[in-house]
Rosetta silent file (secondary structure, phi, psi, omega in degrees, C-alpha in Angstrom):
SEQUENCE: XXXXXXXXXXXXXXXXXXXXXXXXXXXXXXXXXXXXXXXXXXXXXXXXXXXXXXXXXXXXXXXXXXXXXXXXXXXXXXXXXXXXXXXXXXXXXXXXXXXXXXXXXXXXX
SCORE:     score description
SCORE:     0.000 S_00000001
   1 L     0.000  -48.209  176.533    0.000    0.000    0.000 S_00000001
   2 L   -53.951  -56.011  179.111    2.801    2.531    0.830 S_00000001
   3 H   -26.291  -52.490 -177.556    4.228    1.579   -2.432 S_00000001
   4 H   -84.372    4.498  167.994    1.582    2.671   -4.267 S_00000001
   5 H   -91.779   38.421  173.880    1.375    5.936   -2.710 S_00000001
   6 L    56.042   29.001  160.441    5.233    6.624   -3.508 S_00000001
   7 L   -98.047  111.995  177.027    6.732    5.688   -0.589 S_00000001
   8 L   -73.372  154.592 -163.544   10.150    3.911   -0.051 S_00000001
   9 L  -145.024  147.607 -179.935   11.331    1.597    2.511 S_00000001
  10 E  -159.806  122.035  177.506   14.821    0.752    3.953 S_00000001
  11 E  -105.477  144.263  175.212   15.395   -1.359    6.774 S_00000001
  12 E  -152.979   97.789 -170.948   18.644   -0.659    7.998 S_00000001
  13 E   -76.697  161.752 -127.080   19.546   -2.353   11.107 S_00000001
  14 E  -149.753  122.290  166.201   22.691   -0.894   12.950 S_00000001
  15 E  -132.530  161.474  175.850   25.814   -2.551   14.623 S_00000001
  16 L   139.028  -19.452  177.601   28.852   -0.583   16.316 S_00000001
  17 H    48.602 -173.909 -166.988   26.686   -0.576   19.815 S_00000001
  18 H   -36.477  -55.246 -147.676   26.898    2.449   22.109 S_00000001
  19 H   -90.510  -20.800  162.832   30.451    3.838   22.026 S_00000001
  20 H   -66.394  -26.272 -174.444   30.018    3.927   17.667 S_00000001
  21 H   -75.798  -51.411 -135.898   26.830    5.929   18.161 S_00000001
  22 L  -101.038   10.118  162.269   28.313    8.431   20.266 S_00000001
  23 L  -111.904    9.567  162.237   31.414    8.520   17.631 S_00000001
  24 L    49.914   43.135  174.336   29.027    8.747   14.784 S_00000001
  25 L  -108.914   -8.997 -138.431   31.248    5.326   13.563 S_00000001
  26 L   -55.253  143.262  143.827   28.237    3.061   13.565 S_00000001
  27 E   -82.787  137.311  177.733   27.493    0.417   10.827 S_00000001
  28 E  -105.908  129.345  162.483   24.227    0.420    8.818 S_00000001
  29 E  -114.098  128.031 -146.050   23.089   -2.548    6.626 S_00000001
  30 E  -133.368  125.379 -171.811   20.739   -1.444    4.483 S_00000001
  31 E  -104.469  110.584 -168.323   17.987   -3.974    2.296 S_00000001
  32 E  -136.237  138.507 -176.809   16.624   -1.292   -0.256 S_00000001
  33 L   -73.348  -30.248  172.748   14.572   -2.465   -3.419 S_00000001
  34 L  -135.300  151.950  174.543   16.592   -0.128   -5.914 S_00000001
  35 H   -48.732  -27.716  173.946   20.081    1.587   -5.699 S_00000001
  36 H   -83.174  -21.859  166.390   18.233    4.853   -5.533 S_00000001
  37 H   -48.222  -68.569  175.131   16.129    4.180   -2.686 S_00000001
  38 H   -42.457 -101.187 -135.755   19.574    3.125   -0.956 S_00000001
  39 H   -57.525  -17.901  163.177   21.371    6.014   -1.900 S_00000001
  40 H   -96.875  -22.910  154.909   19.014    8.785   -0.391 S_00000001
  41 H   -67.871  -38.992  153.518   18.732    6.745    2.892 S_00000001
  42 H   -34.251  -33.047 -176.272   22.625    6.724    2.579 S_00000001
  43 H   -80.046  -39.258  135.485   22.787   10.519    2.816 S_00000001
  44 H   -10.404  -92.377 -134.445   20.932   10.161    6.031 S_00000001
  45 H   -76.620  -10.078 -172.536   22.275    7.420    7.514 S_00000001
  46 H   -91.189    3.782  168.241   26.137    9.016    6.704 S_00000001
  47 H   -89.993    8.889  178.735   25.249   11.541    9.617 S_00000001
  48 L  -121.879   -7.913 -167.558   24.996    8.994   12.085 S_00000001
  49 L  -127.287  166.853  172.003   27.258    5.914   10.785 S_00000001
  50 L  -118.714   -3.052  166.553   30.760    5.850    8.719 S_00000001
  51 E  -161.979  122.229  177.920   29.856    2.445    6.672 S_00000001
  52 E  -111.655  121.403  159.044   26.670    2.230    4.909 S_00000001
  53 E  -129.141  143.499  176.687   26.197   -0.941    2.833 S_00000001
  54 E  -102.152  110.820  177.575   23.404   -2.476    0.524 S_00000001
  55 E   -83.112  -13.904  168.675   22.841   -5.575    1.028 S_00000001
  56 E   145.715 -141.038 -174.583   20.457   -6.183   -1.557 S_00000001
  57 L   -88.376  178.133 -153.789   16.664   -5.908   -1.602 S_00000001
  58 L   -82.027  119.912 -178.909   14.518   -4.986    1.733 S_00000001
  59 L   132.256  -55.769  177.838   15.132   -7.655    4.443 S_00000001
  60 H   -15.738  -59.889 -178.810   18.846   -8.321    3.356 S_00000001
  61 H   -72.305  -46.243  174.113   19.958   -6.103    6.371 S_00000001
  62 H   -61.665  -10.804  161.080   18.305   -7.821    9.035 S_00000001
  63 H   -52.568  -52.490 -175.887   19.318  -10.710    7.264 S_00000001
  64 H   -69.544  -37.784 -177.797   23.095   -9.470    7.468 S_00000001
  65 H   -66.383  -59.420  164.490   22.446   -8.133   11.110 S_00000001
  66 H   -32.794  -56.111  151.279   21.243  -11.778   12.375 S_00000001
  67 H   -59.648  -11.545  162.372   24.019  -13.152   11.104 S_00000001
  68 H   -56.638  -81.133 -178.907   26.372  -10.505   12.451 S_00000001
  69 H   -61.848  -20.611  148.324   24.921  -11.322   16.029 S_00000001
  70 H   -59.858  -26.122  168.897   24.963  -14.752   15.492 S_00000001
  71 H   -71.452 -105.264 -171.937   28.795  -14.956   15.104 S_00000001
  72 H    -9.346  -36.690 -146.680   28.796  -12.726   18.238 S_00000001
  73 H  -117.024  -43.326  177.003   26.974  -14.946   20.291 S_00000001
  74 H   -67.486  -33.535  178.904   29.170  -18.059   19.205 S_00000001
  75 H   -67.303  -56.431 -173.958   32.462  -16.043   19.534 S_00000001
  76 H   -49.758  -40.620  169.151   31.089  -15.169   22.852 S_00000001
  77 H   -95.176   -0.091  169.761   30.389  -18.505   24.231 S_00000001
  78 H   -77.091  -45.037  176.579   33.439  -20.348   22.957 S_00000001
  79 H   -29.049  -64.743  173.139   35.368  -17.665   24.787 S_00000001
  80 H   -39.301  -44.574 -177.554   33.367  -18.213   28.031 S_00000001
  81 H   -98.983   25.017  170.997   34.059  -21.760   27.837 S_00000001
  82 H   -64.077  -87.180  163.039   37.422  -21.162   26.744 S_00000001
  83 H   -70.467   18.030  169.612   38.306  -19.557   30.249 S_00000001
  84 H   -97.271  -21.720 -177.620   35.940  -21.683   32.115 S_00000001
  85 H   -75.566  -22.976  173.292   38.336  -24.894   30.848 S_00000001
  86 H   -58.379  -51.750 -159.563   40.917  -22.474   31.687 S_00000001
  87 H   -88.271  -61.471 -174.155   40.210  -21.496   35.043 S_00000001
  88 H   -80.753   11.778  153.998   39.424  -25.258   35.840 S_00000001
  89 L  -106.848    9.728  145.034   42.573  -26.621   34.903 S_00000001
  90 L    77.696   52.719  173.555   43.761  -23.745   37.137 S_00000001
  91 L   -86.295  140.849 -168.984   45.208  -21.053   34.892 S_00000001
  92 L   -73.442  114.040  161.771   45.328  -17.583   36.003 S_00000001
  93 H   -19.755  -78.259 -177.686   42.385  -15.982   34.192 S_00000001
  94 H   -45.988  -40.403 -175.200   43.749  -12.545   33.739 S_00000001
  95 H   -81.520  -44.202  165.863   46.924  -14.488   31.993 S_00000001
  96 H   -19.812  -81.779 -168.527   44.722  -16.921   29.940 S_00000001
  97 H   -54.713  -33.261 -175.210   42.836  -13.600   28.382 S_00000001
  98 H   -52.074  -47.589  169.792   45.929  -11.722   27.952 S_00000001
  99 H   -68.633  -25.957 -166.925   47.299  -14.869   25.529 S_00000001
 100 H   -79.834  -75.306 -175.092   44.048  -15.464   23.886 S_00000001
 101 H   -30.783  -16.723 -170.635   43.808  -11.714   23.103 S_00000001
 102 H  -118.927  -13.062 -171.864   47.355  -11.714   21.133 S_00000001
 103 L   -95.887 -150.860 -149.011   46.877  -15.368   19.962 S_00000001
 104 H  -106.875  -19.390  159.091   45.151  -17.190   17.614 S_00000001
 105 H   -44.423  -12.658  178.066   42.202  -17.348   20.349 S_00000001
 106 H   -93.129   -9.775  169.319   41.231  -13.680   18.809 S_00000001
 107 L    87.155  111.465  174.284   39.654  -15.349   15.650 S_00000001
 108 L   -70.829  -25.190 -169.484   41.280  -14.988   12.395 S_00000001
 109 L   -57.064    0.000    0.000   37.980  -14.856   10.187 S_00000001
């Protein structure tokens, strides 16, 4: 219905969390049905983010964002049990992260 009244849609869900907002670095992924649609929600979206991408047609970015936070949430719990196997074969914690952070434990992908 908006359509046929000339109205465009862009979903463009947002990663970069707090400390990107307030540095205006944030990323937007943005599912827009034609490149021009994208590109005037781009002019927009470059006063609050520093990488705007089109992901394809409208859904694509929450597509791209799910999978974004999906990652996250898997990086996040091998870490956790990373240092919990750590901690219980009775490694200093604090040294544990310090190696993992410089090692191969930071995730090459």
């Amino acid at each position: 219905a908006a359509k046929n009244q000339g109205v465009d849609f862009v979903d463009a869900p947002v990663s970069g969390g707090v400390n990107a907002a307030a540095a205006g670095t944030l990323t937007f992924m943005c599912g827009a049905e034609t490149q021009d649609t994208f590109n005037t929600a781009q002019q927009l979206l470059e006063h609050m983010g520093a990488k705007i991408i089109h992901c394809g047609g409208v859904g694509t970015g929450g597509a791209v964002k799910i999978c974004n936070n999906m990652l996250l949430a898997v990086s996040m719990i091998g870490t956790s049990e990373a240092m919990n196997l750590g901690i219980n074969l009775g490694l200093d914690p604090k040294l544990l992260a310090d190696i993992m952070g410089s090692a191969t434990g930071r995730c090459w992908s």
